[in-house]
XYZ file of C-alpha atoms in Angstrom:
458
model
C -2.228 16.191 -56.510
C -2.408 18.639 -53.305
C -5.713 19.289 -54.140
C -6.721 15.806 -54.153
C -4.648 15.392 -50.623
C -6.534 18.102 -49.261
C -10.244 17.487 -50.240
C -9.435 13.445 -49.708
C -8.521 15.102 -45.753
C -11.420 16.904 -46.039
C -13.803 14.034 -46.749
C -12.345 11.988 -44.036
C -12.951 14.936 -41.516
C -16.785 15.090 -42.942
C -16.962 11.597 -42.109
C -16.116 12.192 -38.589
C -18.945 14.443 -38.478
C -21.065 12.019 -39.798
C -20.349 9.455 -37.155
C -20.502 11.675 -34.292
C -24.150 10.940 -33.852
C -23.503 7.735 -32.105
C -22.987 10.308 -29.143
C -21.421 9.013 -25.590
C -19.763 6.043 -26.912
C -19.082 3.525 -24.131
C -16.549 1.158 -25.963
C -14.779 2.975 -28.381
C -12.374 5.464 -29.374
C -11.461 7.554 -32.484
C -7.959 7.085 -34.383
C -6.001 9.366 -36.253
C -3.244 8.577 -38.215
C -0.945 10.610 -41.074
C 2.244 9.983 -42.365
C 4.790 11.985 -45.035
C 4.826 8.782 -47.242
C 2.388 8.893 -50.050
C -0.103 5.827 -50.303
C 0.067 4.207 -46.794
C -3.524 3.682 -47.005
C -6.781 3.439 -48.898
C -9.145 4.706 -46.483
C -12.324 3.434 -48.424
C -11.823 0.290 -47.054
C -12.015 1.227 -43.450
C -14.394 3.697 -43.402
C -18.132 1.974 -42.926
C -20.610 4.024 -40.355
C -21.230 2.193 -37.313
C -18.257 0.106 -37.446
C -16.135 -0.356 -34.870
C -12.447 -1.406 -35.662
C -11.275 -4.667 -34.040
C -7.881 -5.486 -32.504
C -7.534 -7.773 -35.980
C -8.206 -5.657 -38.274
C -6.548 -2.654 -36.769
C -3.484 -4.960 -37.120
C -4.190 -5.098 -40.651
C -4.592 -1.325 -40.982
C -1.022 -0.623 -38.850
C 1.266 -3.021 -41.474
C 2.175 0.105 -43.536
C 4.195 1.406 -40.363
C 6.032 -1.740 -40.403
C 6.896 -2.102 -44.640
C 7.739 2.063 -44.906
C 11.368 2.925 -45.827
C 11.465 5.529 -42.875
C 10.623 3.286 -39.863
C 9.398 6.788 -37.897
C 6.305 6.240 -35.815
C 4.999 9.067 -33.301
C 2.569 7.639 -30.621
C 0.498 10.685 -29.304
C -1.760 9.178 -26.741
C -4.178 10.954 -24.662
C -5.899 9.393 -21.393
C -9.507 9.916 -22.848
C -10.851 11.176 -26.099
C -14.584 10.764 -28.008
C -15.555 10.876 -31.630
C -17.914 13.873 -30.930
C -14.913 15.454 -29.211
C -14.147 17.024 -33.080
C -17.456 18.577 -33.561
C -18.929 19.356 -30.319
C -16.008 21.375 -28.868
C -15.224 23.149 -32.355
C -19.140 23.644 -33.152
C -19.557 25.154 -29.485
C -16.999 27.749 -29.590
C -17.187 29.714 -32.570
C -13.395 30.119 -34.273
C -11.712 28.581 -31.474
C -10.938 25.106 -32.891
C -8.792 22.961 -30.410
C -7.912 20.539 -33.247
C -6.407 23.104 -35.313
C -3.073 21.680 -35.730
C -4.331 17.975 -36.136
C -6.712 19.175 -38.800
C -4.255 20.852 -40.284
C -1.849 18.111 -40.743
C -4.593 15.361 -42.036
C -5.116 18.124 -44.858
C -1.506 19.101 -45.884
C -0.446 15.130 -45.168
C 0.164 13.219 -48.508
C -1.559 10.027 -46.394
C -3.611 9.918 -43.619
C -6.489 7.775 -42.309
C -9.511 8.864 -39.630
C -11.061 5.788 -37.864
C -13.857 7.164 -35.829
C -14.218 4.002 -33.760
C -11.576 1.947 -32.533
C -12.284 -0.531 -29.787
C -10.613 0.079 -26.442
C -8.748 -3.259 -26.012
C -7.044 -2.689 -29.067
C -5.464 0.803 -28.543
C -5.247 -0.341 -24.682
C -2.469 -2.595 -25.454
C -1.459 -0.443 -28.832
C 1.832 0.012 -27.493
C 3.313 -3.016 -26.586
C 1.891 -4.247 -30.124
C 3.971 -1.627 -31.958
C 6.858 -3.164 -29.805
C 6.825 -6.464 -30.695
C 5.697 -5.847 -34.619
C 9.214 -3.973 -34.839
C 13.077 -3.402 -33.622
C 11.877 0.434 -32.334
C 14.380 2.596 -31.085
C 11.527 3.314 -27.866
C 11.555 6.518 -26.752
C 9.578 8.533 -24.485
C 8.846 12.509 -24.801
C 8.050 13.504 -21.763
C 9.998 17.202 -22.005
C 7.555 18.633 -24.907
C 10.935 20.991 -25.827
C 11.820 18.917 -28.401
C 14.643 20.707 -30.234
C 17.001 18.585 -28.106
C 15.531 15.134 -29.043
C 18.116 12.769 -30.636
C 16.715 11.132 -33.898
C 18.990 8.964 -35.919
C 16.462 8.611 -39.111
C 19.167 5.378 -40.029
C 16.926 3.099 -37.556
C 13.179 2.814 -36.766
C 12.197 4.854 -33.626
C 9.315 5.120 -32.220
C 8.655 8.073 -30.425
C 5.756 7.812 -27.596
C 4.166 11.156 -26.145
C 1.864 11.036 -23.208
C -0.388 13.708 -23.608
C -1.643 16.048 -20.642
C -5.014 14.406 -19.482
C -8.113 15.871 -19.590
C -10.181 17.595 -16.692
C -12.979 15.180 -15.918
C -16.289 15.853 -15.150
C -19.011 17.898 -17.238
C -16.462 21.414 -17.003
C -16.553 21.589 -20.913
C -13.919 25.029 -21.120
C -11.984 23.263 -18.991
C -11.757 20.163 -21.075
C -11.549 22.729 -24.601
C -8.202 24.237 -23.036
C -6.981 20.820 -22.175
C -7.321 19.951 -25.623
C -6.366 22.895 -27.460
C -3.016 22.514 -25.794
C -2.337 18.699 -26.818
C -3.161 19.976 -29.985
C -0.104 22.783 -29.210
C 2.214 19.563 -28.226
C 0.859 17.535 -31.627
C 2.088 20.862 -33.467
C 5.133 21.411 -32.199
C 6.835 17.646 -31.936
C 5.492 17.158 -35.443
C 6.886 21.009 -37.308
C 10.367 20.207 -35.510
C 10.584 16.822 -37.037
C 9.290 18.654 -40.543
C 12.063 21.064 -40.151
C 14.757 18.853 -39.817
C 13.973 16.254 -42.765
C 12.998 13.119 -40.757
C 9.898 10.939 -42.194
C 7.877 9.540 -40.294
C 4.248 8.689 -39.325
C 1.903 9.631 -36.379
C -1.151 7.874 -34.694
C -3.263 10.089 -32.807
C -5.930 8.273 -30.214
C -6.745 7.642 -26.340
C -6.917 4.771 -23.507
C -10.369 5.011 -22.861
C -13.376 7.643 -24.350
C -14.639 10.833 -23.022
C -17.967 11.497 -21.207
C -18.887 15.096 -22.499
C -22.462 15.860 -22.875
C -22.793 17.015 -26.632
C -25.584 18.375 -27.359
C -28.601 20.206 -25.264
C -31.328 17.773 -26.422
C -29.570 15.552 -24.316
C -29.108 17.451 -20.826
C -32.620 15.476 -19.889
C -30.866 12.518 -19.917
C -27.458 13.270 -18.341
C -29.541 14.573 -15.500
C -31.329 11.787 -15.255
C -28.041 9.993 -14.974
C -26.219 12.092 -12.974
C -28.840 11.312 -10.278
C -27.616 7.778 -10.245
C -23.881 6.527 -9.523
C -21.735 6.018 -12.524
C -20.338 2.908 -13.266
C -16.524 2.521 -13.373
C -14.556 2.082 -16.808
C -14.058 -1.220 -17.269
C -11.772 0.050 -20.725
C -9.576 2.186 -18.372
C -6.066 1.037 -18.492
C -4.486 -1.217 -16.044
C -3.335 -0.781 -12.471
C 0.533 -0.233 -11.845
C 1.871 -3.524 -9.649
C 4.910 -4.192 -7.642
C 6.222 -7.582 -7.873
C 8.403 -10.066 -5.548
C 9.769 -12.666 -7.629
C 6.642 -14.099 -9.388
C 4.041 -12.990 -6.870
C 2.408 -9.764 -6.657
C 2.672 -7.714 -3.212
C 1.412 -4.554 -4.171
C -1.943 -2.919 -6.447
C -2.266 0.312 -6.906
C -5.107 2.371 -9.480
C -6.078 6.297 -9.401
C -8.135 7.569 -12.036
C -6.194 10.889 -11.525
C -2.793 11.121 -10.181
C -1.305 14.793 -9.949
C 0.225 17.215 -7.618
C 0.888 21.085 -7.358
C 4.362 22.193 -5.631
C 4.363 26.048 -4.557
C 0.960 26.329 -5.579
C 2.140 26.832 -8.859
C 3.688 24.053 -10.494
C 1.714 21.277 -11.536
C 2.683 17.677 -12.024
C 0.574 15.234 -13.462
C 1.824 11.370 -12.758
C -1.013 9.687 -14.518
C 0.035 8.973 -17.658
C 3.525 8.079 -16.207
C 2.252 5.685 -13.746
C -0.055 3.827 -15.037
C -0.810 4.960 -19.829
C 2.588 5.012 -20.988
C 4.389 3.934 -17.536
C 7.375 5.772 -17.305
C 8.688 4.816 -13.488
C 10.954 3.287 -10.746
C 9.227 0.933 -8.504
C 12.477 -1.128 -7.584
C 12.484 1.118 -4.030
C 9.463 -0.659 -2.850
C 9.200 -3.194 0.235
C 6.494 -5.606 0.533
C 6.293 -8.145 4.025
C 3.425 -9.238 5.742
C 3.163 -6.368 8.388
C 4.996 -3.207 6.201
C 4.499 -2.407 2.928
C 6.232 0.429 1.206
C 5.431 1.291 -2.256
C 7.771 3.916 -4.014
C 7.233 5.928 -6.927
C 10.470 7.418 -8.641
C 10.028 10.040 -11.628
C 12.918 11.400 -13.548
C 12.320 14.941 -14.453
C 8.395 15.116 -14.126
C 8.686 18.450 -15.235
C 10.603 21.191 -15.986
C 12.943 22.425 -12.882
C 12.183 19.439 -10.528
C 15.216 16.662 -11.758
C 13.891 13.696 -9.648
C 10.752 12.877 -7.536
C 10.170 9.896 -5.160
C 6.305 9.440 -3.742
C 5.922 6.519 -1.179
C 2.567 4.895 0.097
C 3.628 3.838 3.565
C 1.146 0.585 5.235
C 1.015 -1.383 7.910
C -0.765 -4.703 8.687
C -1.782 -5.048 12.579
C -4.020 -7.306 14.622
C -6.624 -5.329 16.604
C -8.245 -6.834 19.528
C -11.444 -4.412 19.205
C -12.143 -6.250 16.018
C -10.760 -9.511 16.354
C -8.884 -9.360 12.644
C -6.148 -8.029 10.694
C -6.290 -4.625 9.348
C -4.051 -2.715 6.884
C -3.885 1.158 7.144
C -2.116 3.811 5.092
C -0.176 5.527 7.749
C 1.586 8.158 5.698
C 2.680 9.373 2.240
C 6.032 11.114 1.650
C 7.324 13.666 -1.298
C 11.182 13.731 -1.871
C 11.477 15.992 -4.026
C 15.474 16.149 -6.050
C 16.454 13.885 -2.842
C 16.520 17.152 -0.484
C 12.998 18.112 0.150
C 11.143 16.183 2.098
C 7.418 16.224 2.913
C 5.505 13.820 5.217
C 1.903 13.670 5.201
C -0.440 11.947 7.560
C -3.215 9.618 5.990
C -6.993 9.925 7.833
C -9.603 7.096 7.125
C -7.388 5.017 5.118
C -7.807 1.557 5.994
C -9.658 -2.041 5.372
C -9.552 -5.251 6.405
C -5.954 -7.155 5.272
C -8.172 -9.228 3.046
C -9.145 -6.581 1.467
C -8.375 -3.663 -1.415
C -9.090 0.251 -0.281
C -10.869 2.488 -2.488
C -12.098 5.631 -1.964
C -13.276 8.532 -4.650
C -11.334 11.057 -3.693
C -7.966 11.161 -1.786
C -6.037 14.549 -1.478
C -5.054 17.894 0.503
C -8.151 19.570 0.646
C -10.430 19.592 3.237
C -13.665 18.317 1.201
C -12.216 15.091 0.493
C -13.470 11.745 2.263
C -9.868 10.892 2.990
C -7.093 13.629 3.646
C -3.680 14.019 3.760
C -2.594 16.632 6.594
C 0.501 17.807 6.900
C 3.179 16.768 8.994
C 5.975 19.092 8.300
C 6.672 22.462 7.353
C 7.652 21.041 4.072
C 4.112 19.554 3.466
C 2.532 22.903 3.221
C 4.202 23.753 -0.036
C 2.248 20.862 -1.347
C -1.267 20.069 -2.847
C -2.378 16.216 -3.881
C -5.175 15.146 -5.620
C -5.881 11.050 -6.458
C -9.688 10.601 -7.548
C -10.840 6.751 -7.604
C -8.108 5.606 -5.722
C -7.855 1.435 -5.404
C -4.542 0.301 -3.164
C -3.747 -2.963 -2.117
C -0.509 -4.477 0.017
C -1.094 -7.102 0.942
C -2.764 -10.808 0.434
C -2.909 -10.297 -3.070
C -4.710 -13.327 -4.656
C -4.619 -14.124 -9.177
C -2.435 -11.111 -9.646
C -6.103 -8.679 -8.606
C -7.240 -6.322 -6.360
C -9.383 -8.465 -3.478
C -13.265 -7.078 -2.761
C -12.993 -3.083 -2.000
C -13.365 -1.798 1.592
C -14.399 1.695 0.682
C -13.885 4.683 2.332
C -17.563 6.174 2.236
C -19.437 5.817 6.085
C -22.354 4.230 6.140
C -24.387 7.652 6.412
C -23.477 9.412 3.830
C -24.343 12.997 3.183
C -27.259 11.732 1.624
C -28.473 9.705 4.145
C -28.454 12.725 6.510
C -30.417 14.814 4.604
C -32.804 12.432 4.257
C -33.065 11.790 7.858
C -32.866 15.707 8.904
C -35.794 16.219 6.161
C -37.522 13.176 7.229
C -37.201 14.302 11.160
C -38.738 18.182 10.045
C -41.086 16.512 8.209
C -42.770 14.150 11.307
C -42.181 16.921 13.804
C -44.376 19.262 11.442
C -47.300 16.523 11.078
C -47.044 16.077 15.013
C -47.583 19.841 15.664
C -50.512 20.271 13.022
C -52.409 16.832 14.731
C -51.646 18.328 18.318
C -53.341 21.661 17.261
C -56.376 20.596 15.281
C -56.826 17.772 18.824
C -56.858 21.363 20.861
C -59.773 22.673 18.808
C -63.141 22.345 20.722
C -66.694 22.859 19.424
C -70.236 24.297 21.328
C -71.837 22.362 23.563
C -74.958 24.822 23.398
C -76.711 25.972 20.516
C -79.658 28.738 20.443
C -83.306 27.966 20.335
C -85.229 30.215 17.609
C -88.431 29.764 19.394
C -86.810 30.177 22.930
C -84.601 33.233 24.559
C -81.454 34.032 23.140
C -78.379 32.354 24.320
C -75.957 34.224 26.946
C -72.514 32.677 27.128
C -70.525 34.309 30.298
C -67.286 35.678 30.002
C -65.628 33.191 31.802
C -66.755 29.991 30.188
């Protein structure tokens, strides 16, 4: 019977590597699921190449959680994650497999199920669905020491684990250590519950999928659209909103939210804030001329017990301008309600109508819009927030208004263009002024006549 487990894990991994040539999937995202209850699910009946797996029918596919004796579910959800993720990585680097523990598990599981293509809305709102489809003990792993996690198998828990995020952009070692240590966290929260007795089942997936060229026959065309700007996400997960009463005072997005204390500890608030949220907004001020948004973490990570971040604006009338504008004056870090850091905010600001957004928002020097330190306390701190959207104020439907963004009008781009351009025109205007300076003879010789003398000084 192990046998059959293992080559019936086996043939669902093959089909993954079958799929995987519908490369740079835009709408989808891969699901994996196991559980130690036999049966849970007859994987010929989901398993059709090119299909992608509705919100409905995933529904269908989740009702063994629901009917199990042990009412155990482990969420492991990771920000972004591609069906060629499993081949690509693992193909590229020899014995180095990043999914060695997942693979591992689908094999020795006496159930399991791969879906190589689930569609984003449905594992967008995947979690509040398990909610409401059962009376869930909810609990959220954010310390990935897990020999102190409380599980009373007598009730249905379900156990969510935000998984560290991966690097974005094309840095593909990057991205295969990122991986390889989810896959670390997958091993570990799943052998400790193993250990003690407890059944349960896991789902494995991500928010939104990866963008990771594959293979090299297709570097010609992620050049060709690297040369063009990338759309947005549309799947990406929603932004994190402050609420007065019933109306909405505050909007606030980042693609990447992390920060490095001492230059050595890293925090990443992304999954917190906005996948799996995990914080304390009930600090925050809204009014029509300050706005103060407050982020409160408990125990981000190991050695730092609490963490408050706060987004300070202000709404003014400028005369220059004739019209409202709202800025982002400063951001603070408390860090375990002792530490403070202040940091100033440069080239923050739009019209009060409208949203902010601006690529990249941080410490460093090379970003568009910096942070520079105010106190002594600051300079123990790095921040990085890519694709940054922040709103406070006039809020309209509950949705960020049309983005001021914080890109000049010339761009590097533009200057090059006009510094090439410029080189270019004075290079044409020298060559035409010389070859206007060339002269030619007004006097030619005569072969029946004397030869022609030219003096000296003509």
């Amino acid at each position: 019977m192990a046998q059959l487990c293992a080559a019936a894990a086996a043939l669902l991994l093959g089909t993954l590597a079958v799929l995987c040539r519908t490369s740079l999937a835009l709408h989808h995202v891969p699901m994996l699921l196991w559980s130690t209850q036999r049966s849970q699910w007859n994987p010929d009946a989901a398993m059709h190449e090119g299909h992608i797996i509705s919100a409905q029918e995933l529904t269908v596919l989740l009702q063994p959680l629901f009917t199990q004796n042990s009412r155990n579910v482990i969420l492991f959800l990771q920000d972004r994650l591609s069906i060629d993720d499993f081949t690509y990585l693992s193909e590229s680097y020899g014995n180095k497999n990043p999914f060695q523990n997942v693979q591992e598990f689908l094999q020795s599981s006496p159930s399991s199920l791969a879906l190589p293509a689930v569609d984003c809305e449905a594992t967008r709102y995947l979690l509040s669905f398990l909610q409401e489809s059962g009376d869930w003990k909810l609990t959220n792993v954010t310390d990935f020491n897990v020999s102190q996690l409380q599980v009373n198998a007598s009730e249905g828990n379900l156990l969510v684990v935000p998984l560290k995020p991966l690097v974005s952009g094309l840095k593909e070692i990057s991205t295969l250590e990122a991986i390889a240590e989810n896959d670390k966290i997958i091993g570990r929260v799943t052998r400790d519950l193993q250990e003690r007795g407890i059944h349960f089942s896991v789902i494995y997936t991500a928010v939104r999928p990866s963008r990771i060229s594959r293979r090299t026959d297709v570097m010609a065309e992620l050049r060709r659209q690297l040369m063009a700007v990338e759309e947005e996400d549309s799947l990406s997960y929603p932004p994190l909103n402050v609420t007065t009463g019933n109306h909405t005072c505050i909007l606030f997005y980042a693609g990447n939210f992390s920060l490095k204390a001492n230059s050595s500890v890293f925090i990443d608030l992304t999954n917190a804030t906005f996948v799996t949220p995990n914080v304390d907004t009930s600090a925050s001020a809204c009014s029509d001329s300050n706005t103060t948004l407050s982020l409160k973490y408990t125990k981000p990570v190991n050695g730092i017990s609490s963490l408050e971040i706060r987004f300070l604006m202000t709404n003014k009338f400028y005369e220059g301008s004739a019209r409202q504008w709202s800025t982002l004056d400063s951001l603070e870090i408390v860090q375990d309600g002792e530490k403070f850091a202040k940091f100033n905010v440069s080239a923050i600001s739009a019209p009060a109508e409208y949203s902010f957004h601006c690529q990249l928002v941080g410490t460093s020097n090379f970003y568009p819009a910096r942070l520079v330190p105010a106190n002594n306390e600051a300079k123990n701190w790095n921040v990085f927030i890519s694709r940054l959207q922040l709103q406070g104020f006039n809020i309209e439907n509950n949705q960020f208004s049309y983005a001021s963004d914080c890109t000049g009008f010339f761009t590097p781009g533009i200057w090059m263009g006009l510094v090439t351009s410029i080189i270019l025109v004075w290079i044409l205007t020298y060559g035409i002024h010389m070859i206007m300076q060339l002269t030619t003879n007004n006097r030619f010789d005569d072969p029946k006549g004397p030869a022609l003398s030219v003096p000296q000084t003509e």
